[in-house]
Amino acid sequence: MNEIRPIRAKSGTNQEGASAHNRRVMIDALRLNGQLSRADLARATALTKQAVSNIIEELENDGLVASLAAVRKGRGQPSTPYRLVPEGAFAIGLQIDRHVTRTIAVDLVGTVLARKEANLPAGGPAKGVETILALIAETRRELEAIAPKSKDRLVGLGVAIPGPFGIEADQDDPWMMAAWQSFPLLDALSIGTSLDVRLQNDAAAAATAEKLVGAAHGVDHALCIYLGYGLGAGLILNGELYRGANGNAGEIGMILSRPPGGADADRAPLEHRASIASLCKILDLDPADPELYGRIDAAAGAPEARVATWVADIAFELRAAIQILETVFDPQTIILCGGMPRGLARRLLDALHPLLPSIAERRGRSAPRLQLGFTDPWAVAIGAAAEPISRTFDPRFSAILKTRAVGAA
Amino acid sequence: MNEIRPIRAKSGTNQEGASAHNRRVMIDALRLNGQLSRADLARATALTKQAVSNIIEELENDGLVASLAAVRKGRGQPSTPYRLVPEGAFAIGLQIDRHVTRTIAVDLVGTVLARKEANLPAGGPAKGVETILALIAETRRELEAIAPKSKDRLVGLGVAIPGPFGIEADQDDPWMMAAWQSFPLLDALSIGTSLDVRLQNDAAAAATAEKLVGAAHGVDHALCIYLGYGLGAGLILNGELYRGANGNAGEIGMILSRPPGGADADRAPLEHRASIASLCKILDLDPADPELYGRIDAAAGAPEARVATWVADIAFELRAAIQILETVFDPQTIILCGGMPRGLARRLLDALHPLLPSIAERRGRSAPRLQLGFTDPWAVAIGAAAEPISRTFDPRFSAILKTRAVGAA
DNA sequence: TTATTAAGTCAATTGTCTTGACTTATTTCT
DNA sequence: AGAAATAAGTCAAGACAATTGACTTAATAA
């Protein structure tokens, strides 16, 4: 009998893996610096001029980079800077929220080229998927009208859906979107769109957006607190989005916390008290209302005592959460983002200060401990769209490795 | 004027980087699986038989792996398994604690070959370094007596020191070991030993030990809660130790928390209530007592009400901390380790159950949510010694990349 | 005895980066 | 002006490490 035992091992790599990584590094460097000459790139990446030359030539042929006018910067031959070509790649993002779904089309540099929104019909995922597929198809048509090249250069469909994933959720708990969790969404979308589809939770998507085109651009260690209908955090660690063992890392809304002055038995998920959902409750708003955002905006603009209470309460909770996150992750910065009116986000940011003391209080900080990120309702959809771009073009450890034939875990 | 602007970029790689990675992957696979044939390795790493053959031959010449007797496992030529050679590499670990310092020598597979302990003299780091260098020298002599090869095969010196690092600490706060923090320890040790020296905090060291030879062996997402004189956590994310932006990730002892029933103003660092230091306070023990461990052991064995109180109190705090860590990191398992008697650790583990509900409660878990790791006073020193081994031989993203000439962040 | 299966080697090939010399274009010095 | 210095970028050969496909070896199964 040959006993077949699973062998645990990481996979190896070869020249192809190295080459793929180097291409990604070039694109990343151009994304971060706007434009660089071949010589700049060689210095920045520690590769030789010649290697860079070959790779840039290849990327130029692939339509991903293009040269700009030569610039004289002193003695020596003028350099020819290169930049990313926005039309080099496109991606579609899909946000599925509790009551609404949104699609977005972006290009290689993260510019939004099309956006669509629809309310999710009653009847659960089976019905909802039809709406979604129609919305995606519409978005693709619109994108192709603007950028005909996109037809052959769509690198994937990123999907953002509120987490957490795969837990034993109460099927009736509206927080969980349990029906969607158990629905074979990935398959339905893969078949329905013929695109490469990946799931993220909404906080991770928000973080992806901040990483590609926002405040986390080029920051290796950043946390994005996402305050939406629920509460979550997207973790950027070592320059990559961290997903955890089951894709649930950062689900800070599920932290059990005692309300101020409350007893231990009063522990409840943080997001029950700190989220747009809690604001809806305080303001007696229907979360399913298509005009929700406008109503919140109106309430936040008016001298509304209940909003002030919510801001104060949520600031209390978030201060503690921020202190914990800073302590546990030691990030360069924390970015507050979410689907709420900008004015409300600003008020919240103000209310959060002064922050609690933490190890983040150090001399010579280059970034603020806490800053504002994207705060419009489209942030998650943008992040969803950014995911395929990031996955395809950003340097990542796993992109170097060969895909393994055997092995587990 | 040529304006010199820093270019932000990740570095590239080449065949050498790929080759170095593949060597690490081989060693990692052998470490995880005990012994594997070349064909096994080829399947596990997705490399070709030929590539594996070449690498294994090289590793064999380097004295890092060796073949075992061929085994027949059915039809076909018998396979020749390979294993790691313990004498292939050695490392020294140094733990500097508040009142004591320890050194350890380990080999490639993590076996402890020598250990030394000394009390740190009064007079601060300047004086302490002399003690430490003498201890290291003694350890090296002892190691060389046991394993003469170690002279040429010492890959580094790992140092574990209580964190956090680089914060604006009160110089008189005994928690902070501020004097050591500001002392140029790295330089002193580098010069004094001519070894490659790296610093970690003690919790990270404990996690490194668990990763190399303990409960986190082969686990990609694990957290080690380290309960020593202070409280910290070592984070293993994607199979690598995560350090954060400033090497302070996991310093959960610095989380500000309200005591049960306490007011907001009572917030204090978690480790003030949850650590061996808090036990010392309860038991009226002098932390500087060289016999501290024995005294704690005695108290924990006796029917001592104060110990029971401490266990209950600390379990209360740690339950909340564990729930937070599970929620935030989504790990496969959490390992409880620290410098305390095994019996006490067991009592604490029991007292922690039932754990608070979290996203970690899922069907089909393969590892327990919480398990016991190393709990002897040498755990941190072992981890310190494991660090150079891990750094030199474990697969890591950064090991693939070229070292960059220019560029920042 | 023969076929089948699997481990492992041999030798040639491929792909990607490196090396070192060279060309081109510009500024600075004399 | 002319020469020297400096920097960007190319050319062509070389090095390195994995791949490819045929081959050898050694076992079990038919």
Coordinates of N, CA and C in Angstrom, one line a residue, chain B residues 279-368:
Chain B
L279 N 0.8 39.3 39.3 CA 0.8 38.2 40.2 C 1.8 38.5 41.3
C280 N 2.9 39.0 41.0 CA 3.9 39.4 42.0 C 3.3 40.3 43.0
K281 N 2.6 41.3 42.5 CA 2.0 42.3 43.3 C 1.0 41.7 44.3
I282 N 0.2 40.8 43.8 CA -0.8 40.1 44.6 C -0.2 39.3 45.6
L283 N 0.9 38.6 45.2 CA 1.6 37.7 46.2 C 2.7 38.3 47.0
D284 N 2.8 39.6 46.8 CA 3.9 40.3 47.6 C 5.3 39.7 47.3
L285 N 5.5 39.4 46.0 CA 6.8 38.8 45.7 C 7.7 39.9 45.0
D286 N 9.0 39.8 45.3 CA 9.9 40.8 44.7 C 10.3 40.3 43.3
P287 N 9.9 41.0 42.2 CA 10.2 40.5 40.9 C 11.7 40.3 40.6
A288 N 12.5 41.0 41.5 CA 14.0 40.9 41.3 C 14.5 39.6 42.0
D289 N 13.7 39.0 42.7 CA 14.1 37.8 43.5 C 14.6 36.7 42.5
P290 N 15.8 36.2 42.6 CA 16.3 35.2 41.7 C 15.4 33.9 41.8
E291 N 14.8 33.7 42.9 CA 14.0 32.5 43.1 C 12.6 32.7 42.8
L292 N 12.3 33.8 42.1 CA 10.9 34.1 41.8 C 10.1 33.0 41.2
Y293 N 10.6 32.4 40.2 CA 9.9 31.3 39.5 C 9.5 30.2 40.5
G294 N 10.5 29.8 41.3 CA 10.2 28.8 42.3 C 9.1 29.2 43.3
R295 N 9.1 30.4 43.7 CA 8.1 30.9 44.6 C 6.8 30.9 44.0
I296 N 6.7 31.4 42.8 CA 5.4 31.4 42.1 C 4.9 29.9 42.0
D297 N 5.8 29.1 41.6 CA 5.5 27.6 41.5 C 4.9 27.1 42.8
A298 N 5.5 27.4 43.9 CA 5.1 27.0 45.2 C 3.7 27.5 45.5
A299 N 3.5 28.9 45.3 CA 2.2 29.5 45.5 C 1.1 28.9 44.7
A300 N 1.5 28.6 43.4 CA 0.5 28.1 42.5 C 0.1 26.7 42.9
G301 N 1.0 25.9 43.5 CA 0.7 24.6 43.9 C -0.1 24.5 45.1
A302 N 0.1 25.5 46.0 CA -0.6 25.5 47.3 C -2.0 26.0 47.1
P303 N -2.9 25.6 48.0 CA -4.3 26.2 47.9 C -4.3 27.6 48.4
E304 N -3.9 28.5 47.5 CA -3.6 29.9 47.8 C -4.7 30.7 47.2
A305 N -5.5 31.3 48.0 CA -6.7 32.1 47.5 C -6.3 33.2 46.6
R306 N -5.1 33.8 46.9 CA -4.7 35.0 46.1 C -4.4 34.6 44.7
V307 N -3.8 33.4 44.5 CA -3.6 32.9 43.2 C -4.9 32.6 42.4
A308 N -5.8 32.1 43.2 CA -7.1 31.8 42.5 C -7.7 33.1 42.1
T309 N -7.6 34.1 42.9 CA -8.2 35.4 42.5 C -7.5 35.9 41.2
W310 N -6.2 35.8 41.3 CA -5.4 36.3 40.1 C -5.8 35.6 38.9
V311 N -5.9 34.2 39.0 CA -6.3 33.4 37.8 C -7.7 33.9 37.3
A312 N -8.6 34.1 38.2 CA -9.9 34.5 37.7 C -9.9 35.9 37.1
D313 N -9.2 36.8 37.7 CA -9.1 38.2 37.2 C -8.5 38.2 35.9
I314 N -7.4 37.5 35.8 CA -6.6 37.6 34.5 C -7.4 36.9 33.4
A315 N -8.1 35.8 33.8 CA -8.9 35.1 32.8 C -10.0 36.1 32.2
F316 N -10.5 36.9 33.1 CA -11.5 37.8 32.6 C -10.9 38.8 31.6
E317 N -9.7 39.3 31.9 CA -9.1 40.2 31.0 C -8.7 39.5 29.7
L318 N -8.1 38.3 29.8 CA -7.6 37.6 28.6 C -8.7 37.1 27.7
R319 N -9.8 36.7 28.3 CA -11.0 36.3 27.5 C -11.3 37.4 26.5
A320 N -11.4 38.6 27.0 CA -11.8 39.8 26.2 C -10.7 40.0 25.1
A321 N -9.4 39.9 25.6 CA -8.3 40.1 24.6 C -8.3 39.1 23.5
I322 N -8.6 37.8 23.9 CA -8.6 36.8 22.9 C -9.8 37.0 21.9
Q323 N -10.9 37.4 22.4 CA -12.0 37.7 21.5 C -11.6 38.8 20.5
I324 N -10.9 39.8 21.0 CA -10.5 40.9 20.1 C -9.5 40.4 19.1
L325 N -8.5 39.6 19.6 CA -7.5 39.1 18.6 C -8.1 38.2 17.6
E326 N -9.0 37.3 18.0 CA -9.6 36.4 17.0 C -10.4 37.2 16.0
T327 N -11.1 38.3 16.5 CA -11.9 39.1 15.6 C -11.1 39.8 14.6
V328 N -10.0 40.3 15.1 CA -9.2 41.3 14.3 C -8.2 40.5 13.3
F329 N -7.7 39.4 13.8 CA -6.7 38.6 12.9 C -7.3 37.4 12.2
D330 N -8.4 36.9 12.7 CA -8.9 35.7 12.1 C -7.8 34.6 11.9
P331 N -7.2 34.2 13.0 CA -6.1 33.2 13.0 C -6.7 31.8 13.0
Q332 N -5.8 30.8 12.7 CA -6.3 29.4 12.8 C -6.3 29.0 14.2
T333 N -5.4 29.6 15.0 CA -5.4 29.2 16.4 C -4.6 30.2 17.2
I334 N -4.9 30.2 18.5 CA -4.2 31.1 19.4 C -3.4 30.2 20.4
I335 N -2.2 30.6 20.6 CA -1.3 29.8 21.5 C -1.0 30.6 22.8
L336 N -1.3 30.0 23.9 CA -1.0 30.7 25.1 C 0.4 30.2 25.7
C337 N 1.3 31.1 25.8 CA 2.6 30.7 26.3 C 3.1 31.8 27.2
G338 N 4.2 31.5 27.9 CA 4.7 32.4 28.8 C 5.6 31.8 29.9
G339 N 6.3 32.6 30.6 CA 7.2 32.1 31.6 C 6.5 31.9 32.9
M340 N 5.8 30.8 33.0 CA 5.1 30.5 34.3 C 5.1 29.0 34.5
P341 N 4.9 28.5 35.7 CA 4.8 27.1 35.9 C 3.7 26.4 35.0
R342 N 4.0 25.2 34.6 CA 3.0 24.6 33.7 C 1.6 24.4 34.3
G343 N 1.7 24.1 35.6 CA 0.4 23.9 36.3 C -0.4 25.2 36.3
L344 N 0.2 26.3 36.5 CA -0.5 27.5 36.6 C -1.0 27.9 35.2
A345 N -0.2 27.6 34.2 CA -0.7 27.8 32.8 C -2.0 27.0 32.5
R346 N -1.9 25.7 33.0 CA -3.1 24.9 32.8 C -4.3 25.4 33.5
R347 N -4.1 25.9 34.7 CA -5.2 26.5 35.5 C -5.8 27.7 34.7
L348 N -4.9 28.5 34.2 CA -5.3 29.7 33.5 C -6.1 29.3 32.2
L349 N -5.6 28.3 31.5 CA -6.3 27.8 30.3 C -7.7 27.3 30.6
D350 N -7.8 26.6 31.7 CA -9.1 26.1 32.1 C -10.0 27.3 32.5
A351 N -9.5 28.3 33.2 CA -10.3 29.4 33.7 C -10.7 30.3 32.5
L352 N -10.0 30.2 31.4 CA -10.4 31.0 30.2 C -11.6 30.4 29.5
H353 N -11.9 29.2 29.8 CA -13.1 28.6 29.1 C -14.3 28.7 30.0
P354 N -15.5 28.8 29.4 CA -15.7 29.0 28.0 C -15.2 30.3 27.4
L355 N -14.7 30.3 26.2 CA -14.2 31.5 25.6 C -15.5 32.3 25.2
L356 N -15.3 33.6 25.0 CA -16.4 34.4 24.5 C -16.6 34.0 23.0
P357 N -17.9 34.2 22.6 CA -18.2 33.9 21.2 C -17.4 34.8 20.2
S358 N -17.0 34.3 19.1 CA -16.3 35.2 18.1 C -16.4 34.5 16.8
I359 N -15.9 35.2 15.7 CA -16.0 34.6 14.4 C -15.1 33.4 14.3
A360 N -14.3 33.1 15.3 CA -13.5 31.9 15.3 C -14.3 30.6 15.6
E361 N -15.6 30.8 16.0 CA -16.4 29.7 16.3 C -17.0 29.2 14.9
R362 N -16.4 28.3 14.3 CA -16.8 27.8 13.0 C -16.8 26.3 13.0
R363 N -17.7 25.8 12.1 CA -17.7 24.3 11.9 C -16.4 23.9 11.3
G364 N -16.0 22.7 11.6 CA -14.8 22.1 11.0 C -13.5 22.7 11.3
R365 N -13.4 23.3 12.4 CA -12.1 23.8 12.8 C -11.1 22.7 12.9
S366 N -9.9 22.9 12.5 CA -8.9 21.8 12.6 C -8.1 22.0 13.9
A367 N -7.8 23.2 14.3 CA -7.0 23.5 15.5 C -8.0 24.1 16.5
P368 N -7.7 23.9 17.8 CA -8.5 24.5 18.8 C -8.4 26.0 18.8

